[in-house]
């Protein structure tokens, strides 16, 4: 096979902490190969050089929280052949989706001295609510091996191959003793998508659900089990209302434990 | 040290202090010894270097969805039942690189990347676990397609069994006729005896290799009354088991019950997390993942444990064959207890109870089976009344 055409890559930021973009820069061992395979055309976090679109691959970080961003994401979509959202913010609205459960109008004057300058939406929503998305990469932050797989797959014109089973599979494969069963520690692993490599249980902590819900998770059964382990309704609201509070399954489960 | 002639079928005795010479004799013969260790609040299996690594003075309490270590007042070394790990981890590893391919001018070359596996000796294998290894032997070595990775690890395996002197609340090997007594399938079998202030092991010799290893370890003939003491240590274990399963007619019952309402009921509680299959010593399913490097020079194929509880596991052209948790739980239980018989001529369950203890939802397969059997009985009673 001859030399491959370099992929024109763009990285975009919406409401987010930049952590997922950093995962790309964190690919130290692979950076040279990445630079060989990609033309980094738009990546303000890494380089000031900006090349015009269209882009072969756009990685979009962050959620939509302002009217301006709700416009801008359409421009990004138009300029991108393949658009992949990266991270909990872009795929479920992020921690900032906590605003979806409250009244933003009430908070703004408490936080900002001059509320008139703040133009924000009432909600924080994932990119897929606004434009078609080709692939969603979950995690807070995303896992760099998964990110490399997405890039590799795009280079080869195939779909990324990423496991979508529970975090528990990973605990058992690496031989971690289950914290829920052996310690009674609340853990979201049974309803959370794999990707992190089951880091938290390996340090004797429960899973926080950073990679968001599995497809069709049985959150109600886990909620019931955690209640038996001593979690109050308020604890359960908090457990499911974290980094992926805006993900449909976690939102519904957290709401089911709210006082009526 | 008065030695006796050691041969298969013979009973000898060793003292607690002779365990280290036994470990030493195995190591001298090139074995890496895996055995029970305390880690993160459980007894797990990993490399044992000395008898000081063994969980002396610890026992466990197991219930559906719950495992707790407890201090015991006894110096016993093997006073626990099976934990979250099984020997499957070493014979059928959770992740294995099958091969790597490197691009070369005009073509590619495939290379083996896994180092040759160590020669394995297992210490403290329970009766149910010996049967579980035999079940996997039939699956992975028995048919026309032998798994070379399993064969390489299984060949030459040295088994030191420990006879169970205690059963747990989730054990039911007596129902499955796989225990509690290990009758064969070991090289040496230890019975831990602590009686009248004496702490020693009866050693049953199960093979010539076992005899040869024992001959290299300080040992003695059993004294009058010691056999009886060892038998007393084993008495009553079957009755201690917290679970039972009626297996008569079970394969046929499951075959007839695909639409039973109980499947929906258990699906309400099941998380589809897959823990039951991962801890099960007989579950053998895997998936393969292909990866490549960015430069397009190297590709690799990795095999990992997989499970019928993940939606992608049954993904074929167009979608998952078992999209619902109901279908997945039914598949698992029916395969274990019914279609396994059709496929391999025996049950896929040895009654170790791991899937009960390590299910985060506390689902108990013996209870699910009982529910299926109860409604069958109700139907039969109605027929009898009519
Ligand atoms: S620690 Fe959590 S993620 Fe790991 S097996 Fe247990 S429940 Fe699953
Ligand atoms: S099905 Fe459960 S009890 Fe039976 S062998 Fe597997 S883990 Fe043990
Ligand atoms: S039976 Fe238990 S361990 Fe198995 S998938 Fe369901 S919840 Fe998980």
XYZ file of C-alpha atoms and ligand atoms in Angstrom:
670
model
C 0.000 0.000 0.000
C 1.354 3.430 -0.876
C 1.463 6.408 1.421
C -1.932 7.223 2.812
C -3.422 10.627 2.259
C -3.170 12.652 5.427
C -6.495 13.261 7.106
C -7.436 16.856 7.647
C -8.347 17.057 11.327
C -10.185 19.802 13.188
C -10.818 19.940 16.915
C -13.674 22.153 18.142
C -14.533 23.328 21.594
C -17.953 24.149 23.005
C -18.910 24.316 26.718
C -16.267 22.084 28.290
C -13.102 21.965 30.366
C -10.663 21.073 27.514
C -9.788 17.776 29.203
C -10.833 15.642 26.247
C -8.754 17.680 23.800
C -5.852 17.198 26.172
C -6.316 13.428 25.802
C -5.230 13.917 22.206
C -2.097 15.763 23.261
C -1.611 13.097 25.908
C -0.952 10.521 23.167
C 2.763 11.142 23.659
C 4.021 7.873 22.232
C 1.728 8.193 19.248
C 2.101 11.944 18.578
C 4.694 11.523 15.849
C 2.636 8.872 14.080
C -0.426 11.076 14.538
C 1.353 14.031 12.960
C 2.299 11.748 10.088
C -1.251 10.534 9.568
C -3.087 13.781 10.181
C -2.900 17.319 9.012
C -3.898 19.224 12.103
C -5.876 21.926 10.368
C -7.755 23.438 13.279
C -6.751 22.775 16.865
C -6.380 26.049 18.804
C -5.352 24.166 21.951
C -2.292 22.757 20.171
C -1.382 25.091 17.357
C -2.076 28.634 16.199
C -1.986 27.668 12.529
C -5.523 27.439 11.195
C -6.322 25.892 7.830
C -9.670 26.354 6.131
C -12.226 23.569 5.841
C -13.670 21.295 4.745
C -12.227 18.840 7.258
C -12.093 15.060 6.933
C -12.575 14.542 10.642
C -13.942 16.949 13.226
C -13.640 16.095 16.892
C -16.178 18.110 18.838
C -15.769 18.658 22.551
C -18.317 20.378 24.771
C -22.051 20.915 25.016
C -24.381 23.554 23.662
C -25.172 26.159 26.322
C -25.428 29.472 24.452
C -27.451 30.744 21.480
C -24.181 31.543 19.708
C -22.917 27.961 20.073
C -26.246 26.607 18.880
C -25.506 28.466 15.620
C -21.805 27.663 15.462
C -22.279 23.888 15.652
C -24.169 24.010 12.334
C -21.164 25.695 10.701
C -18.896 23.003 12.112
C -21.189 20.296 10.779
C -21.219 21.869 7.321
C -17.415 22.022 7.247
C -16.916 18.397 8.379
C -17.083 15.140 6.472
C -17.044 13.004 9.619
C -18.105 14.536 12.915
C -17.259 12.697 16.116
C -18.313 14.037 19.496
C -15.842 13.428 22.310
C -16.548 13.346 26.006
C -19.450 13.513 28.427
C -20.177 17.192 27.659
C -20.541 16.628 23.934
C -22.410 13.322 24.256
C -24.743 14.007 27.194
C -24.438 17.680 28.164
C -21.749 17.208 30.822
C -21.775 18.259 34.457
C -23.178 21.601 33.317
C -26.396 19.762 32.405
C -27.214 20.043 36.125
C -28.747 23.334 35.053
C -31.412 21.345 33.227
C -32.810 20.428 36.653
C -32.845 24.013 37.938
C -33.865 27.518 36.893
C -30.846 29.205 35.292
C -32.499 32.596 35.577
C -32.437 32.288 39.354
C -28.743 31.411 39.474
C -27.278 34.003 37.122
C -27.675 37.018 39.440
C -26.163 34.988 42.277
C -23.033 34.251 40.280
C -22.451 37.237 38.006
C -22.144 40.902 39.041
C -23.640 42.091 35.759
C -26.185 39.474 34.714
C -27.131 41.497 31.619
C -23.938 40.384 29.871
C -24.808 36.688 30.242
C -26.474 35.153 27.234
C -27.087 31.564 28.055
C -29.591 28.859 27.258
C -31.767 27.279 29.931
C -30.219 23.900 29.218
C -26.925 22.250 28.405
C -27.477 19.724 25.628
C -25.391 17.208 23.700
C -24.249 17.951 20.164
C -26.454 15.201 18.735
C -29.529 17.208 19.808
C -28.489 19.884 17.304
C -26.779 18.245 14.321
C -26.297 14.699 12.982
C -23.300 13.022 14.625
C -21.360 10.203 12.967
C -19.955 8.676 16.122
C -20.058 9.395 19.852
C -17.014 8.789 22.025
C -17.966 8.740 25.694
C -16.002 9.432 28.852
C -14.912 12.172 31.206
C -12.346 12.494 29.873
C -12.325 10.228 26.831
C -9.895 7.336 26.871
C -6.900 7.953 24.650
C -6.871 4.383 23.282
C -10.482 4.792 22.228
C -9.680 8.163 20.682
C -6.833 6.624 18.688
C -9.178 3.854 17.526
C -11.639 6.473 16.242
C -8.864 8.207 14.308
C -7.518 4.915 13.003
C -10.970 3.814 11.910
C -11.586 7.099 10.106
C -8.212 6.808 8.374
C -9.248 3.388 7.128
C -12.816 4.324 6.275
C -14.390 1.902 8.753
C -16.488 2.220 11.886
C -14.608 2.359 15.179
C -14.669 -0.935 17.089
C -15.363 -0.063 20.696
C -16.806 -2.377 23.325
C -20.105 -1.204 24.781
C -20.545 -3.645 27.681
C -20.594 -2.794 31.392
C -17.614 -1.659 33.473
C -17.991 -4.943 35.417
C -16.519 -6.934 32.493
C -13.337 -4.913 32.858
C -13.200 -5.395 36.648
C -13.434 -9.125 36.228
C -10.916 -9.306 33.394
C -8.345 -7.374 35.364
C -9.108 -9.332 38.526
C -10.449 -6.469 40.632
C -12.500 -7.614 43.615
C -16.003 -6.159 43.278
C -16.392 -3.236 45.698
C -20.167 -3.491 45.633
C -20.211 -7.151 46.675
C -17.121 -7.263 48.932
C -17.362 -3.822 50.577
C -20.973 -2.760 50.050
C -19.684 0.350 48.252
C -22.219 1.927 45.862
C -21.016 1.454 42.289
C -22.523 2.507 38.964
C -20.384 0.002 37.039
C -23.206 -2.442 36.238
C -25.104 0.214 34.254
C -22.115 2.149 32.917
C -20.457 1.706 29.556
C -16.888 0.438 29.580
C -13.988 2.524 28.292
C -11.961 3.666 31.282
C -10.581 0.204 32.049
C -12.446 0.066 35.403
C -10.049 2.441 37.148
C -12.068 3.429 40.214
C -12.920 -0.071 41.511
C -9.212 -0.936 41.164
C -8.660 1.778 43.804
C -11.531 0.432 45.949
C -14.003 3.132 44.902
C -17.312 2.736 43.203
C -17.715 3.703 39.553
C -19.010 7.263 39.060
C -20.485 6.565 35.647
C -18.084 8.786 33.670
C -18.677 6.893 30.433
C -22.433 7.208 30.696
C -25.178 4.594 30.582
C -25.064 1.325 28.675
C -27.594 0.894 25.935
C -30.870 -0.013 27.731
C -29.380 -0.182 31.230
C -31.447 -1.543 34.113
C -30.900 1.523 36.291
C -34.040 0.849 38.318
C -32.713 -2.523 39.497
C -29.370 -0.993 40.451
C -31.128 1.872 42.245
C -33.136 -0.663 44.223
C -30.012 -2.644 45.099
C -28.175 0.506 46.238
C -31.168 1.452 48.374
C -30.925 -1.944 50.098
C -27.223 -1.219 50.678
C -28.273 1.877 52.607
C -28.381 4.676 50.052
C -31.091 7.283 50.638
C -33.196 8.734 47.851
C -31.115 11.916 48.058
C -27.941 9.814 47.649
C -29.447 8.105 44.620
C -30.438 11.399 43.017
C -26.835 12.520 43.399
C -25.348 9.208 42.233
C -27.197 9.275 38.924
C -26.983 13.058 38.550
C -23.266 13.465 38.011
C -21.112 13.960 34.971
C -23.703 12.302 32.750
C -26.775 13.814 34.428
C -28.150 14.704 31.006
C -27.981 11.171 29.616
C -31.566 10.017 29.254
C -31.317 6.827 31.383
C -29.462 8.527 34.238
C -31.752 11.564 34.128
C -34.838 9.377 34.423
C -33.381 7.310 37.250
C -32.287 10.374 39.226
C -35.725 11.939 38.813
C -37.434 8.771 40.023
C -35.742 9.251 43.406
C -36.715 12.909 43.793
C -39.207 13.826 46.506
C -42.668 14.193 45.062
C 12.121 -38.224 59.110
C 10.641 -41.704 58.655
C 9.624 -41.928 55.000
C 7.070 -44.296 53.532
C 6.855 -45.618 50.011
C 4.739 -43.074 48.158
C 2.536 -44.257 45.347
C -0.809 -43.493 43.784
C -3.711 -44.228 46.081
C -1.599 -44.048 49.215
C -2.372 -41.786 52.187
C 0.412 -39.958 53.980
C 0.667 -37.081 56.404
C 2.638 -33.866 56.406
C 2.996 -31.214 59.058
C 2.074 -27.565 58.516
C 5.791 -26.741 58.424
C 6.167 -29.088 55.431
C 4.042 -26.885 53.168
C 7.040 -24.711 52.328
C 9.139 -27.717 51.306
C 6.165 -28.772 49.150
C 6.090 -25.344 47.474
C 9.877 -25.585 47.099
C 9.666 -29.044 45.512
C 7.142 -27.722 42.987
C 9.281 -24.710 42.172
C 12.374 -26.893 41.757
C 10.439 -28.837 39.152
C 9.832 -25.646 37.215
C 6.284 -24.924 38.385
C 4.867 -21.499 39.104
C 2.512 -22.081 42.029
C -0.833 -20.290 42.028
C -2.893 -20.367 45.173
C -5.128 -18.449 47.575
C -4.087 -15.010 48.845
C -5.826 -12.170 50.621
C -6.360 -9.154 48.413
C -8.772 -6.247 48.587
C -11.110 -7.892 51.040
C -11.336 -11.312 49.402
C -9.451 -14.561 48.933
C -8.211 -14.486 45.348
C -5.826 -16.720 43.393
C -2.390 -15.515 42.376
C 1.213 -16.600 42.700
C 2.034 -18.056 46.118
C 5.701 -17.874 47.098
C 5.551 -19.130 50.662
C 3.047 -20.575 53.103
C 3.086 -17.170 54.815
C 1.128 -15.861 51.796
C -1.826 -18.150 52.587
C -4.890 -16.619 54.322
C -4.237 -18.174 57.748
C -6.909 -17.327 60.275
C -9.393 -15.949 57.740
C -12.737 -17.230 56.686
C -15.545 -15.810 54.558
C -19.277 -15.240 54.751
C -21.116 -15.364 51.469
C -24.708 -14.523 50.613
C -26.377 -13.581 47.327
C -24.656 -10.357 46.264
C -22.453 -10.195 49.346
C -19.004 -11.430 50.386
C -17.248 -10.579 53.644
C -13.945 -11.790 55.013
C -13.924 -12.585 58.707
C -11.189 -13.278 61.217
C -11.491 -16.781 62.543
C -10.042 -17.811 65.882
C -8.311 -20.711 64.239
C -4.851 -21.022 62.694
C -6.365 -22.913 59.749
C -4.861 -22.040 56.365
C -7.766 -23.167 54.182
C -10.828 -22.200 56.203
C -12.582 -20.367 53.355
C -14.624 -21.452 50.357
C -14.253 -20.339 46.729
C -13.811 -16.607 46.059
C -14.158 -14.298 43.046
C -11.258 -15.740 41.064
C -11.287 -19.128 39.460
C -8.484 -21.158 37.918
C -9.983 -20.267 34.533
C -7.990 -17.024 34.793
C -4.737 -18.986 34.308
C -5.865 -21.706 31.885
C -8.146 -19.557 29.723
C -6.773 -16.039 30.279
C -9.021 -12.949 30.280
C -6.956 -11.329 27.524
C -4.592 -12.996 25.122
C -2.748 -11.626 22.106
C -3.359 -14.217 19.411
C -0.967 -12.805 16.860
C 0.640 -9.709 15.444
C 1.269 -8.925 11.796
C 3.985 -6.689 10.423
C 3.920 -5.127 6.998
C 6.893 -5.973 4.820
C 7.616 -5.044 1.209
C 4.719 -6.338 -0.752
C 3.195 -8.453 2.023
C 3.023 -9.067 5.720
C 4.440 -11.432 8.261
C 2.482 -12.940 11.144
C 4.333 -13.399 14.409
C 3.492 -15.014 17.740
C 3.811 -12.444 20.485
C 2.715 -14.208 23.672
C 5.625 -15.628 25.633
C 5.295 -19.376 26.287
C 3.066 -19.853 29.356
C 4.624 -20.892 32.665
C 4.297 -24.468 33.929
C 1.461 -24.169 36.370
C 0.774 -25.798 39.707
C -2.479 -24.926 41.476
C -2.616 -25.066 45.256
C -5.938 -25.505 47.068
C -8.181 -26.588 44.215
C -11.622 -27.565 45.531
C -13.684 -30.509 44.332
C -16.110 -28.297 42.371
C -13.143 -26.590 40.736
C -11.576 -29.867 39.637
C -14.893 -30.607 37.930
C -14.996 -27.109 36.422
C -11.562 -27.658 34.874
C -12.806 -30.983 33.489
C -15.846 -29.199 32.009
C -13.603 -26.668 30.274
C -11.359 -29.525 29.099
C -14.316 -31.003 27.248
C -15.242 -27.630 25.745
C -11.792 -26.416 24.773
C -9.957 -29.687 24.112
C -12.703 -32.234 23.557
C -13.985 -31.448 20.076
C -12.361 -31.263 16.683
C -11.265 -27.655 17.353
C -8.732 -27.657 20.146
C -7.835 -24.316 21.705
C -4.020 -24.256 21.541
C -3.676 -21.548 24.213
C -5.687 -23.624 26.684
C -3.850 -26.806 25.750
C -0.466 -25.170 26.323
C -1.476 -24.098 29.826
C -3.423 -27.211 30.735
C -0.787 -29.723 29.651
C 1.414 -30.558 32.588
C -0.792 -28.750 35.115
C -0.064 -29.970 38.646
C -3.117 -29.975 40.919
C -2.897 -29.850 44.694
C -6.473 -30.209 45.864
C -7.737 -29.165 49.263
C -10.685 -31.152 50.571
C -13.405 -28.813 51.844
C -13.796 -28.891 55.619
C -16.428 -26.158 55.457
C -19.138 -25.178 52.991
C -20.594 -21.743 52.381
C -24.100 -20.371 52.134
C -23.941 -20.195 48.331
C -22.338 -23.633 47.803
C -24.349 -26.456 46.222
C -21.790 -28.858 44.769
C -23.484 -31.751 46.579
C -26.580 -31.194 44.394
C -24.459 -31.084 41.254
C -22.528 -34.190 42.354
C -19.177 -32.450 41.968
C -18.236 -32.382 45.655
C -17.587 -31.747 48.442
C -15.093 -34.629 48.308
C -12.468 -34.584 45.536
C -12.126 -38.198 44.450
C -9.920 -37.820 41.387
C -8.432 -35.225 39.079
C -5.623 -34.204 41.432
C -1.976 -35.061 41.868
C -2.096 -34.524 45.618
C -5.089 -33.799 47.857
C -4.706 -32.202 51.285
C -7.137 -32.509 54.162
C -6.432 -29.928 56.832
C -6.851 -31.400 60.307
C -6.876 -29.358 63.493
C -7.781 -31.621 66.359
C -6.624 -32.048 69.928
C -4.182 -29.181 69.519
C -2.500 -30.830 66.502
C -2.484 -29.120 63.096
C -1.411 -31.315 60.162
C -2.476 -32.468 56.692
C -3.549 -35.805 55.397
C -2.175 -36.183 51.845
C -3.898 -38.396 49.309
C -1.706 -39.271 46.345
C -3.568 -39.110 43.037
C -0.858 -39.641 40.429
C 2.686 -40.797 39.890
C 3.780 -37.194 39.552
C 2.130 -36.487 42.878
C 3.988 -39.404 44.435
C 7.278 -38.180 43.038
C 6.759 -34.651 44.410
C 5.616 -35.889 47.813
C 8.635 -38.168 48.048
C 10.805 -35.041 47.892
C 8.961 -33.464 50.847
C 9.238 -34.493 54.502
C 6.259 -36.774 55.080
C 5.274 -39.777 57.122
C 2.787 -42.604 57.212
C -0.585 -41.837 58.789
C -0.677 -43.003 62.375
C -3.465 -45.101 63.827
C -6.538 -42.950 64.271
C -5.350 -40.196 61.924
C -7.413 -41.345 58.952
C -10.476 -41.256 61.149
C -9.533 -37.745 62.322
C -9.245 -36.600 58.687
C -12.630 -38.125 57.900
C -14.139 -36.333 60.909
C -12.817 -33.045 59.495
C -14.766 -33.718 56.291
C -17.970 -34.882 57.937
C -21.107 -32.816 57.670
C -19.814 -30.489 54.933
C -22.503 -31.474 52.431
C -25.187 -30.684 55.009
C -23.674 -27.224 55.627
C -24.303 -26.064 52.074
C -26.661 -23.121 51.975
C -28.085 -23.950 48.558
C -29.504 -26.979 46.757
C -30.683 -27.595 43.223
C -32.977 -30.378 42.062
C -31.439 -31.491 38.766
C -33.809 -34.344 37.863
C -35.676 -33.444 34.689
C -34.123 -29.972 34.649
C -32.762 -29.977 31.071
C -36.187 -30.977 29.737
C -38.000 -28.474 31.945
C -35.856 -25.614 30.647
C -36.353 -26.789 27.088
C -40.099 -26.539 27.608
C -40.030 -23.150 29.348
C -38.843 -20.466 26.923
C -41.997 -18.422 27.471
C -42.227 -18.851 31.233
C -43.244 -15.586 32.987
C -40.353 -16.001 35.425
C -37.905 -14.819 32.732
C -39.549 -11.395 32.710
C -39.546 -11.301 36.480
C -35.823 -12.032 36.768
C -35.123 -9.580 33.939
C -36.539 -6.839 36.159
C -33.765 -7.523 38.653
C -30.909 -8.508 36.322
C -28.464 -5.729 35.424
C -26.999 -7.580 32.414
C -23.648 -6.674 33.927
C -22.086 -10.036 33.034
C -20.453 -10.676 36.416
C -22.044 -14.126 36.704
C -20.421 -15.365 33.499
C -17.058 -13.792 34.283
C -16.806 -15.459 37.710
C -18.213 -18.776 36.488
C -15.383 -21.319 36.226
C -16.985 -23.037 33.231
C -18.178 -20.071 31.096
C -15.733 -19.896 28.219
C -16.994 -17.316 25.697
C -14.585 -14.858 24.153
C -14.505 -12.155 21.520
C -11.662 -11.054 19.293
C -10.625 -7.470 18.727
C -8.392 -6.314 15.907
C -6.265 -3.230 16.286
C -3.651 -1.550 14.136
C -1.178 1.267 14.483
C -1.536 4.687 12.950
C 1.301 4.199 10.510
C -0.432 1.125 9.087
C 2.582 -1.085 9.779
C 1.397 -3.378 12.570
C -1.898 -5.124 13.270
C -2.809 -7.245 16.247
C -5.597 -9.605 17.252
C -6.514 -9.869 20.925
C -8.930 -12.361 22.437
C -10.893 -11.309 25.518
C -13.451 -12.887 27.804
C -16.906 -11.979 26.596
C -20.389 -12.752 27.865
C -23.862 -13.576 26.616
C -25.050 -10.711 28.841
C -23.691 -7.993 26.557
C -25.907 -6.833 23.719
C -23.077 -6.906 21.196
C -22.234 -10.503 21.955
C -25.147 -11.707 19.853
C -24.828 -8.934 17.271
C -25.017 -10.414 13.816
C -25.944 -8.815 10.526
C -28.647 -6.286 11.282
C -28.720 -6.314 15.059
C -28.537 -8.183 18.328
C -30.294 -11.545 18.492
C -30.910 -11.062 22.209
C -31.731 -7.383 22.677
C -33.661 -7.836 25.940
C -32.223 -8.746 29.335
C -34.956 -11.380 29.546
C -33.568 -13.129 26.475
C -30.026 -12.904 27.769
C -30.726 -14.309 31.226
C -32.786 -17.097 29.685
C -29.971 -17.896 27.270
C -27.450 -18.081 30.099
C -29.449 -20.287 32.442
C -30.764 -22.519 29.672
C -27.295 -23.044 28.261
C -25.776 -23.780 31.681
C -28.382 -26.276 32.775
C -29.963 -27.645 29.626
C -28.353 -27.189 26.209
C -24.884 -27.760 27.702
C -26.022 -31.372 28.128
C -26.877 -31.570 24.414
C -23.591 -29.974 23.456
C -21.116 -31.536 25.876
C -22.993 -34.371 27.576
C -23.107 -32.873 31.067
C -24.229 -29.834 33.040
C -22.375 -26.549 32.616
C -22.807 -25.832 36.330
C -20.642 -27.369 39.059
C -22.448 -25.699 41.961
C -19.624 -23.439 43.147
C -22.046 -20.588 43.920
C -19.815 -17.828 42.543
C -22.511 -16.432 40.277
C -24.798 -16.070 43.311
C -22.303 -14.313 45.572
C -20.798 -12.050 42.914
C -24.047 -10.952 41.282
C -24.357 -7.294 42.322
C -28.133 -7.784 42.234
C -28.006 -10.946 44.351
C -29.755 -13.105 41.771
C -29.608 -16.772 42.790
C -29.846 -19.328 39.993
C -31.023 -22.042 42.414
C -33.972 -19.826 43.313
C -34.743 -19.129 39.648
C -34.691 -22.857 38.926
C -36.969 -23.505 41.899
C -39.449 -20.931 40.613
C -39.529 -22.620 37.209
C -39.959 -26.019 38.862
C -42.653 -24.811 41.264
C -45.004 -23.672 38.551
C -44.473 -26.951 36.746
C -45.410 -28.732 39.948
C -48.485 -26.553 40.348
C -49.573 -27.593 36.878
C -48.990 -31.259 37.696
C -50.944 -30.908 40.962
C -53.839 -29.371 39.084
C -53.773 -32.265 36.670
C -53.698 -34.737 39.551
C -56.653 -32.959 41.209
C -58.726 -32.940 38.043
S -16.808 -2.938 41.365
Fe -18.542 -1.999 40.282
S -17.939 -2.076 38.136
Fe -16.625 -3.531 39.207
S -17.695 -5.530 39.090
Fe -18.356 -4.546 40.990
S -20.249 -3.480 40.463
Fe -19.186 -3.923 38.542
S -23.318 -21.357 37.047
Fe -22.795 -20.379 39.010
S -22.792 -22.034 40.523
Fe -22.727 -22.974 38.487
S -20.548 -23.277 38.062
Fe -21.084 -21.285 37.179
S -20.651 -19.787 38.807
Fe -20.657 -21.841 39.779
S -27.545 -12.362 36.889
Fe -26.513 -10.887 38.232
S -24.334 -10.995 37.670
Fe -25.521 -11.943 36.011
S -25.853 -10.296 34.524
Fe -27.671 -10.370 35.876
S -27.203 -8.875 37.513
Fe -25.258 -9.312 36.480
